[in-house]
Amino acid sequence: MSRYTTEGECLWSTPIVLGAVSFPGVLEMGGRTEWEVRPRRPWIPEEIGIDHWEPLLVSADRIAASFTDTRGGIGRTFFLHLDSGETVSATSPAPTGRKAIAGPGQFLIGSQGYGAFTTSRFGRDGTETGRWASHGPMLVDRNGSASGPELETASPRDHASGGSHRTTPSWTGPR
């Protein structure tokens, strides 16, 4: 990742390495597992892309840059210092989801898929300061309260038996 001036001069360049990824809900089956369904061991992605949900957010002196294994949907968000490009912190690998600015240098990072359905708040230092069981597009007011449509997720088994995916009018996450 790099930052440039309006004249095209490089201010800094920081290598981003997604590394091996894994998540408990990702399963595999094949010759290696003797055709039994088992949790997939950590893997090195063959193709990495920018995350399709809000891939780059800038707030105060922090950047949240999200990258994903394009085949599996498991990704990480890297928190960088805006002036130096130094990596402050990174999230653990997880299914990608929606993101939002939560305040000066703070971010909300959502995760949905493979059994995950959460939103986490990260502070300026890149540490998780809160988490709740909801996910979706988020808005944050001037007091730091998050709100937006709350999505309900259902397993494929629920869909097969007539379960549904519904949206309720709004939710409010913790500050």
Tab-separated table of C-alpha atoms in Angstrom:
chain	number	residue	atom	x	y	z
A	1	MET	CA	0.000	0.000	0.000
A	2	SER	CA	1.316	3.471	-0.855
A	3	ARG	CA	0.424	7.109	-0.274
A	4	TYR	CA	1.183	9.775	-2.879
A	5	THR	CA	1.017	13.550	-3.048
A	6	THR	CA	-1.233	15.255	-5.596
A	7	GLU	CA	1.951	15.728	-7.679
A	8	GLY	CA	2.576	11.962	-7.718
A	9	GLU	CA	5.452	11.873	-5.217
A	10	CYS	CA	5.452	8.760	-3.013
A	11	LEU	CA	5.206	9.732	0.656
A	12	TRP	CA	5.436	6.153	1.902
A	13	SER	CA	4.978	2.574	0.773
A	14	THR	CA	4.104	-0.256	3.138
A	15	PRO	CA	4.021	-3.919	2.101
A	16	ILE	CA	0.801	-5.657	3.132
A	17	VAL	CA	0.965	-9.422	3.573
A	18	LEU	CA	-2.341	-11.232	4.073
A	19	GLY	CA	-0.469	-14.386	5.078
A	20	ALA	CA	-2.077	-17.752	5.754
A	21	VAL	CA	-5.790	-17.479	6.497
A	22	SER	CA	-8.280	-19.733	8.227
A	23	PHE	CA	-11.617	-19.513	9.978
A	24	PRO	CA	-13.388	-22.165	12.093
A	25	GLY	CA	-16.491	-22.323	9.860
A	26	VAL	CA	-14.573	-23.099	6.653
A	27	LEU	CA	-14.809	-26.812	5.856
A	28	GLU	CA	-13.157	-29.052	3.266
A	29	MET	CA	-13.651	-32.553	1.915
A	30	GLY	CA	-11.442	-34.568	-0.430
A	31	GLY	CA	-8.691	-37.128	-0.699
A	32	ARG	CA	-6.632	-35.305	1.928
A	33	THR	CA	-9.502	-35.704	4.435
A	34	GLU	CA	-10.375	-39.268	3.335
A	35	TRP	CA	-13.633	-37.776	1.986
A	36	GLU	CA	-14.790	-36.692	5.419
A	37	VAL	CA	-15.949	-33.125	6.033
A	38	ARG	CA	-13.380	-31.456	8.284
A	39	PRO	CA	-12.374	-27.913	9.249
A	40	ARG	CA	-10.009	-26.570	6.600
A	41	ARG	CA	-6.425	-26.114	7.703
A	42	PRO	CA	-4.875	-22.634	7.289
A	43	TRP	CA	-4.063	-21.874	3.639
A	44	ILE	CA	-2.160	-19.325	1.602
A	45	PRO	CA	-4.605	-17.588	-0.772
A	46	GLU	CA	-3.946	-18.058	-4.482
A	47	GLU	CA	-5.552	-14.714	-5.333
A	48	ILE	CA	-5.781	-11.662	-3.075
A	49	GLY	CA	-7.917	-8.628	-3.813
A	50	ILE	CA	-9.193	-5.549	-2.090
A	51	ASP	CA	-12.295	-6.232	-0.063
A	52	HIS	CA	-15.483	-5.353	-1.926
A	53	TRP	CA	-17.180	-3.806	1.143
A	54	GLU	CA	-15.577	-0.434	1.926
A	55	PRO	CA	-11.973	-1.490	1.121
A	56	LEU	CA	-10.306	1.736	2.282
A	57	LEU	CA	-11.441	4.073	5.062
A	58	VAL	CA	-9.510	7.069	6.405
A	59	SER	CA	-10.359	8.680	9.746
A	60	ALA	CA	-8.171	11.257	11.495
A	61	ASP	CA	-4.620	9.832	11.395
A	62	ARG	CA	-5.644	6.219	10.720
A	63	ILE	CA	-6.320	4.115	7.636
A	64	ALA	CA	-8.314	0.869	7.581
A	65	ALA	CA	-7.325	-1.115	4.474
A	66	SER	CA	-9.086	-4.451	3.853
A	67	PHE	CA	-7.827	-7.332	1.704
A	68	THR	CA	-9.489	-10.677	0.962
A	69	ASP	CA	-8.809	-14.151	-0.363
A	70	THR	CA	-11.011	-13.690	-3.432
A	71	ARG	CA	-11.886	-17.392	-3.653
A	72	GLY	CA	-12.846	-17.973	-0.030
A	73	GLY	CA	-14.011	-14.580	1.233
A	74	ILE	CA	-11.717	-14.675	4.262
A	75	GLY	CA	-9.906	-11.400	4.799
A	76	ARG	CA	-8.152	-9.040	7.172
A	77	THR	CA	-8.241	-5.312	7.796
A	78	PHE	CA	-4.925	-3.569	8.378
A	79	PHE	CA	-4.839	-0.378	10.449
A	80	LEU	CA	-2.101	2.016	9.306
A	81	HIS	CA	-0.809	5.377	10.491
A	82	LEU	CA	-1.757	7.965	7.854
A	83	ASP	CA	1.472	9.996	8.047
A	84	SER	CA	4.064	7.190	8.172
A	85	GLY	CA	2.285	4.159	6.692
A	86	GLU	CA	3.355	2.139	9.731
A	87	THR	CA	1.094	-0.842	10.435
A	88	VAL	CA	-0.578	-0.197	13.786
A	89	SER	CA	-2.541	-3.462	13.967
A	90	ALA	CA	-4.498	-5.986	11.892
A	91	THR	CA	-7.641	-8.008	12.475
A	92	SER	CA	-7.575	-11.788	12.641
A	93	PRO	CA	-8.673	-13.547	9.437
A	94	ALA	CA	-12.470	-13.677	9.188
A	95	PRO	CA	-15.268	-13.601	6.606
A	96	THR	CA	-15.498	-10.108	5.152
A	97	GLY	CA	-18.331	-7.731	5.861
A	98	ARG	CA	-19.424	-4.098	5.973
A	99	LYS	CA	-17.265	-1.398	7.565
A	100	ALA	CA	-17.690	2.175	8.776
A	101	ILE	CA	-15.809	5.015	10.440
A	102	ALA	CA	-16.773	5.043	14.129
A	103	GLY	CA	-15.052	8.243	15.238
A	104	PRO	CA	-11.618	9.870	14.975
A	105	GLY	CA	-9.238	7.004	14.152
A	106	GLN	CA	-11.886	4.379	15.031
A	107	PHE	CA	-13.642	1.840	12.822
A	108	LEU	CA	-16.473	-0.692	12.791
A	109	ILE	CA	-15.576	-3.951	11.041
A	110	GLY	CA	-18.326	-6.449	10.200
A	111	SER	CA	-18.027	-10.151	9.503
A	112	GLN	CA	-20.635	-12.346	7.859
A	113	GLY	CA	-20.339	-15.905	6.552
A	114	TYR	CA	-19.157	-19.369	7.629
A	115	GLY	CA	-21.148	-18.958	10.857
A	116	ALA	CA	-19.908	-15.424	11.625
A	117	PHE	CA	-22.447	-12.607	12.032
A	118	THR	CA	-20.796	-9.831	14.066
A	119	THR	CA	-19.660	-6.228	14.124
A	120	SER	CA	-16.594	-5.106	16.099
A	121	ARG	CA	-15.425	-1.635	17.088
A	122	PHE	CA	-11.693	-0.948	16.866
A	123	GLY	CA	-9.968	1.958	18.630
A	124	ARG	CA	-7.124	4.192	17.414
A	125	ASP	CA	-4.556	1.644	18.552
A	126	GLY	CA	-6.216	-1.068	16.453
A	127	THR	CA	-7.495	-3.101	19.396
A	128	GLU	CA	-11.042	-4.422	19.508
A	129	THR	CA	-13.024	-2.435	22.073
A	130	GLY	CA	-16.450	-3.980	21.544
A	131	ARG	CA	-18.347	-6.646	19.614
A	132	TRP	CA	-22.001	-7.437	19.064
A	133	ALA	CA	-24.044	-10.035	17.173
A	134	SER	CA	-25.318	-8.023	14.229
A	135	HIS	CA	-24.096	-7.060	10.795
A	136	GLY	CA	-25.111	-4.763	7.962
A	137	PRO	CA	-24.548	-1.288	6.540
A	138	MET	CA	-23.752	1.087	9.399
A	139	LEU	CA	-24.066	4.779	10.164
A	140	VAL	CA	-22.415	6.415	13.152
A	141	ASP	CA	-23.762	9.620	14.691
A	142	ARG	CA	-21.675	12.403	16.229
A	143	ASN	CA	-21.914	10.712	19.642
A	144	GLY	CA	-20.393	7.473	18.305
A	145	SER	CA	-23.626	5.442	18.329
A	146	ALA	CA	-23.899	2.980	15.431
A	147	SER	CA	-27.223	2.249	13.767
A	148	GLY	CA	-28.618	0.806	10.560
A	149	PRO	CA	-30.778	-2.029	9.241
A	150	GLU	CA	-30.390	-5.232	11.177
A	151	LEU	CA	-30.119	-8.342	9.082
A	152	GLU	CA	-31.141	-11.765	10.264
A	153	THR	CA	-29.124	-14.651	8.930
A	154	ALA	CA	-30.350	-18.204	8.492
A	155	SER	CA	-28.533	-21.430	7.722
A	156	PRO	CA	-29.088	-23.190	4.378
A	157	ARG	CA	-31.078	-25.788	6.328
A	158	ASP	CA	-33.475	-23.034	7.495
A	159	HIS	CA	-33.904	-21.822	3.893
A	160	ALA	CA	-34.651	-25.355	2.688
A	161	SER	CA	-37.402	-25.643	5.278
A	162	GLY	CA	-38.964	-22.285	4.436
A	163	GLY	CA	-36.757	-20.038	6.616
A	164	SER	CA	-36.178	-16.489	5.439
A	165	HIS	CA	-33.719	-13.637	5.325
A	166	ARG	CA	-35.376	-10.541	6.705
A	167	THR	CA	-34.463	-6.983	7.456
A	168	THR	CA	-35.844	-5.186	10.489
A	169	PRO	CA	-36.189	-1.399	10.450
A	170	SER	CA	-33.099	-0.501	12.497
A	171	TRP	CA	-30.644	-1.477	15.180
A	172	THR	CA	-28.370	0.346	17.494
A	173	GLY	CA	-25.021	-1.113	18.432
A	174	PRO	CA	-23.075	-0.309	21.571
A	175	ARG	CA	-20.911	2.810	21.666
